[in-house]
Coordinates of N, CA, C and O in Angstrom, one line a residue:
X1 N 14.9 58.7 -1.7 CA 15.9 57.7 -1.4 C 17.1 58.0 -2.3 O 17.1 58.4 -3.4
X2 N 18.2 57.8 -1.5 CA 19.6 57.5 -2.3 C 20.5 56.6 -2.2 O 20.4 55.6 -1.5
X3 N 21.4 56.8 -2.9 CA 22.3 55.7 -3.3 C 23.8 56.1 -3.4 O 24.1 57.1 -4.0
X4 N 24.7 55.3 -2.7 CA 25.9 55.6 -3.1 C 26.6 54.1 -3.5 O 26.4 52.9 -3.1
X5 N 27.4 54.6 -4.5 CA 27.7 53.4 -5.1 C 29.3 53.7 -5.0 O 29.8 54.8 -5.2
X6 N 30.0 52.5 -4.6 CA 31.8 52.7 -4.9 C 32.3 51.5 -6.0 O 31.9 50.3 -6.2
X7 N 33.4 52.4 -6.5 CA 33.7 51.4 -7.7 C 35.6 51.0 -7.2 O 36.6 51.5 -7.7
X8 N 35.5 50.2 -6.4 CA 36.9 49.8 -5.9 C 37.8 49.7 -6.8 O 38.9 49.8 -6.3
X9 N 38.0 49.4 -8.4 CA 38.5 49.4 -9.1 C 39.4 50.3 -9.3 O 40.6 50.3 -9.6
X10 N 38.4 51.5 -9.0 CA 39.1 53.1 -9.5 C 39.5 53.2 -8.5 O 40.6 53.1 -9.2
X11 N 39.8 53.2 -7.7 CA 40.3 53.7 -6.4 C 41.8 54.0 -6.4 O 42.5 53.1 -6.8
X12 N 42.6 55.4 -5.9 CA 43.9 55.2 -6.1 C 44.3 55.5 -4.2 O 45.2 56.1 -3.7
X13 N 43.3 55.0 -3.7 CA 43.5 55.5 -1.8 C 44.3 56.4 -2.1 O 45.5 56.2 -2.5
X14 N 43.7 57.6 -2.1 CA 44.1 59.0 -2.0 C 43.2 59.3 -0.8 O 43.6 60.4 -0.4
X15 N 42.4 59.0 -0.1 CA 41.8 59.1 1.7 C 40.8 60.1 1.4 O 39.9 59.9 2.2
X16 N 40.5 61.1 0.6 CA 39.3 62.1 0.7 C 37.9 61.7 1.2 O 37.1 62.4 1.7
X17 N 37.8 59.9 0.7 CA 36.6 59.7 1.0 C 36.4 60.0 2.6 O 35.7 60.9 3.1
X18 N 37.3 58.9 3.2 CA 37.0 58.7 4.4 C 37.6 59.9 5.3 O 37.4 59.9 6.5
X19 N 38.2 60.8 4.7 CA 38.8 62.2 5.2 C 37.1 63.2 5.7 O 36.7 63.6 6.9
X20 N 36.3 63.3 4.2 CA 35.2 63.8 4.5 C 34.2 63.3 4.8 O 33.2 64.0 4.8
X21 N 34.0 61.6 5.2 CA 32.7 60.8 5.1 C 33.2 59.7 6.3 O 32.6 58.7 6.3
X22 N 34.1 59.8 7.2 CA 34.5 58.5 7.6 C 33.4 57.7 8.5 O 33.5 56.5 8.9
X23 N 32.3 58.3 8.7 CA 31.1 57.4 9.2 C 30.5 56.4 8.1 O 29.8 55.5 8.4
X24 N 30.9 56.9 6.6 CA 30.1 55.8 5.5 C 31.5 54.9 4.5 O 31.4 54.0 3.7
X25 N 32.6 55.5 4.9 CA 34.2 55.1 3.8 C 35.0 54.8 5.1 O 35.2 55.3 6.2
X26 N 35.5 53.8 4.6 CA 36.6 53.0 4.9 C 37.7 52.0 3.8 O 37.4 51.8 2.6
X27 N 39.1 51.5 4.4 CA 39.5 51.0 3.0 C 39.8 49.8 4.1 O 39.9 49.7 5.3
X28 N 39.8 48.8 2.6 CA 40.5 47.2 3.1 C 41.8 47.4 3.1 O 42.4 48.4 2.7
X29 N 42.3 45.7 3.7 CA 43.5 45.7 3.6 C 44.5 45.7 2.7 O 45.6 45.2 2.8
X30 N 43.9 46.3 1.4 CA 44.8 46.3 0.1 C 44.6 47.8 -0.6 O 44.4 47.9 -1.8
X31 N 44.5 49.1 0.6 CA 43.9 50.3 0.5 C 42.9 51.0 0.0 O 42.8 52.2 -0.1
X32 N 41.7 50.0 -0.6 CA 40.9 50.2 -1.6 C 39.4 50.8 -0.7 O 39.0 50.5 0.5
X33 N 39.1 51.3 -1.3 CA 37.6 52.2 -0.7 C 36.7 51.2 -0.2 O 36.6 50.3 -1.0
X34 N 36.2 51.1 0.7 CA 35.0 50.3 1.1 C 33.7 50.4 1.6 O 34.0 50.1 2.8
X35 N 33.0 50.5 1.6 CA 31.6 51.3 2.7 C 31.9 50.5 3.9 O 32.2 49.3 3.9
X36 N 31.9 51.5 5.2 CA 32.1 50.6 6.9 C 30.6 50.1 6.7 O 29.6 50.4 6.1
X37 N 31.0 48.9 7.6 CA 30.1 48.1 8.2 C 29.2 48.0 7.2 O 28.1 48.5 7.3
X38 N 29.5 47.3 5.8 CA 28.6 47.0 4.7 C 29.4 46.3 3.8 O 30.6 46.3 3.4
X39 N 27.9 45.5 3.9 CA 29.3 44.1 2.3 C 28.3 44.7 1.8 O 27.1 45.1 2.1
X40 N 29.4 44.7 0.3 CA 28.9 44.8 -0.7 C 29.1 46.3 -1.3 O 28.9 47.1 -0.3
X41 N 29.5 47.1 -2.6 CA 29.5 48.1 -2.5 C 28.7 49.4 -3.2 O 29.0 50.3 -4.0
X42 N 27.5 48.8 -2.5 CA 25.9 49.9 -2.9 C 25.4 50.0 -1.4 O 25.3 49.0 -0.7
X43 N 25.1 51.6 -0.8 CA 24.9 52.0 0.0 C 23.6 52.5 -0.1 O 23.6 53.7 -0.6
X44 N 22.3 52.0 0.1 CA 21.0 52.6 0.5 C 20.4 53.7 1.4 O 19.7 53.2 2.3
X45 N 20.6 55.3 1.4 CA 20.3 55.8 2.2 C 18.6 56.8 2.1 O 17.8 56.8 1.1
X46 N 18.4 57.6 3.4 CA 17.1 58.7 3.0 C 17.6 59.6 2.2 O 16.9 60.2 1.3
X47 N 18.8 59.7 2.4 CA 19.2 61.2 2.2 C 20.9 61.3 1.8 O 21.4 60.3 2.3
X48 N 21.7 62.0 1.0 CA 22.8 62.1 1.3 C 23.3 63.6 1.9 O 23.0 64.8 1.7
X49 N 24.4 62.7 2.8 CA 24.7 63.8 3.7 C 25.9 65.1 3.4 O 26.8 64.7 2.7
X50 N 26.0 65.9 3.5 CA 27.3 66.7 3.3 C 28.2 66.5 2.9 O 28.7 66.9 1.8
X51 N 29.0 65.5 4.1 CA 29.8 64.8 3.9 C 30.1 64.1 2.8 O 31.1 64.3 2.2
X52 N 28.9 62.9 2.4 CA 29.3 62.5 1.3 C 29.3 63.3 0.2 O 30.0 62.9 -0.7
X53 N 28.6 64.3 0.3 CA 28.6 64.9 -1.4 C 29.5 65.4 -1.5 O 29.8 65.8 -2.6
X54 N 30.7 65.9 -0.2 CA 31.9 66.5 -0.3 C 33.1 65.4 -0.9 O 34.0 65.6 -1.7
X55 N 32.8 64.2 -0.1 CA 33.7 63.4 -0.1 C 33.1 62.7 -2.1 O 33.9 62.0 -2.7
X56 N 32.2 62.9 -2.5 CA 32.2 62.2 -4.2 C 32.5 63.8 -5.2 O 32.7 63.9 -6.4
X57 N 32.5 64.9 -4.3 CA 32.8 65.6 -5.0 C 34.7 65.9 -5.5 O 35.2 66.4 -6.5
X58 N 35.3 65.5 -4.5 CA 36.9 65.5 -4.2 C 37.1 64.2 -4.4 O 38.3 64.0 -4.1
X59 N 36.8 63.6 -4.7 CA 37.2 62.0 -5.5 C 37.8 62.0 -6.5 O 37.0 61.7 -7.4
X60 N 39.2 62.1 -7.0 CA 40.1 62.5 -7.6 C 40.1 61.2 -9.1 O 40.6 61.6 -10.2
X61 N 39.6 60.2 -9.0 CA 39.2 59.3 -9.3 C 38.2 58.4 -9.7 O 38.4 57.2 -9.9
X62 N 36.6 59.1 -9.8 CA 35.4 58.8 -9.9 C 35.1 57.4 -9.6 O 34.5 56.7 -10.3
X63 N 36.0 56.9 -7.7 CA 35.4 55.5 -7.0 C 34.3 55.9 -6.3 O 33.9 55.0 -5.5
X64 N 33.4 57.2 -6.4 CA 32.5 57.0 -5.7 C 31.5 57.8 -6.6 O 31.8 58.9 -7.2
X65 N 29.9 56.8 -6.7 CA 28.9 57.4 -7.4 C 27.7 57.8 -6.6 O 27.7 57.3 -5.4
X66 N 26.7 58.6 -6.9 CA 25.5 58.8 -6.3 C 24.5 59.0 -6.9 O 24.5 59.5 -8.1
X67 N 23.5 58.6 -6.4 CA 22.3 58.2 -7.4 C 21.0 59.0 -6.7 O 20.5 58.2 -5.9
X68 N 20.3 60.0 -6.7 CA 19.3 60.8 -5.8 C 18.3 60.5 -6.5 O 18.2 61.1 -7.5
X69 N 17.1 59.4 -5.8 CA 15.9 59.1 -6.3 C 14.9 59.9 -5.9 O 14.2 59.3 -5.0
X70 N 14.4 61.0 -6.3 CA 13.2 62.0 -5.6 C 11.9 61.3 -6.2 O 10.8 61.7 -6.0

């Protein structure tokens, strides 16, 4: 199991998230990072994908965390 976590605070919408992840990042209407189609900002997955680990690796800003429970 994994986990992504966003910290909207940090956020300076610089777009890499949703550049390399846009099936899991999106921003509100005040440009801030959000997970699509999810309240709240802790994302429960099997697995993390490429994508995301591209898109928390290029996060210029540390708004996005990951948590890999093996």
């Amino acid at each position: 199991m994994a986990k992504v976590e966003i910290i909207p605070e940090n956020c300076i919408a610089c777009g890499f998230c949703a550049l390399f992840a846009p099936e899991v990042f999106d921003y509100d209407d005040e440009g801030l990072v959000v997970l699509k189609d999810k309240e709240g900002n802790v994302l429960n997955l099997e697995t993390l994908s490429p994508e995301i680990i591209k898109a928390y690796q290029k996060c210029p800003s540390a708004a996005i965390l990951l948590n890999k429970n093996d």
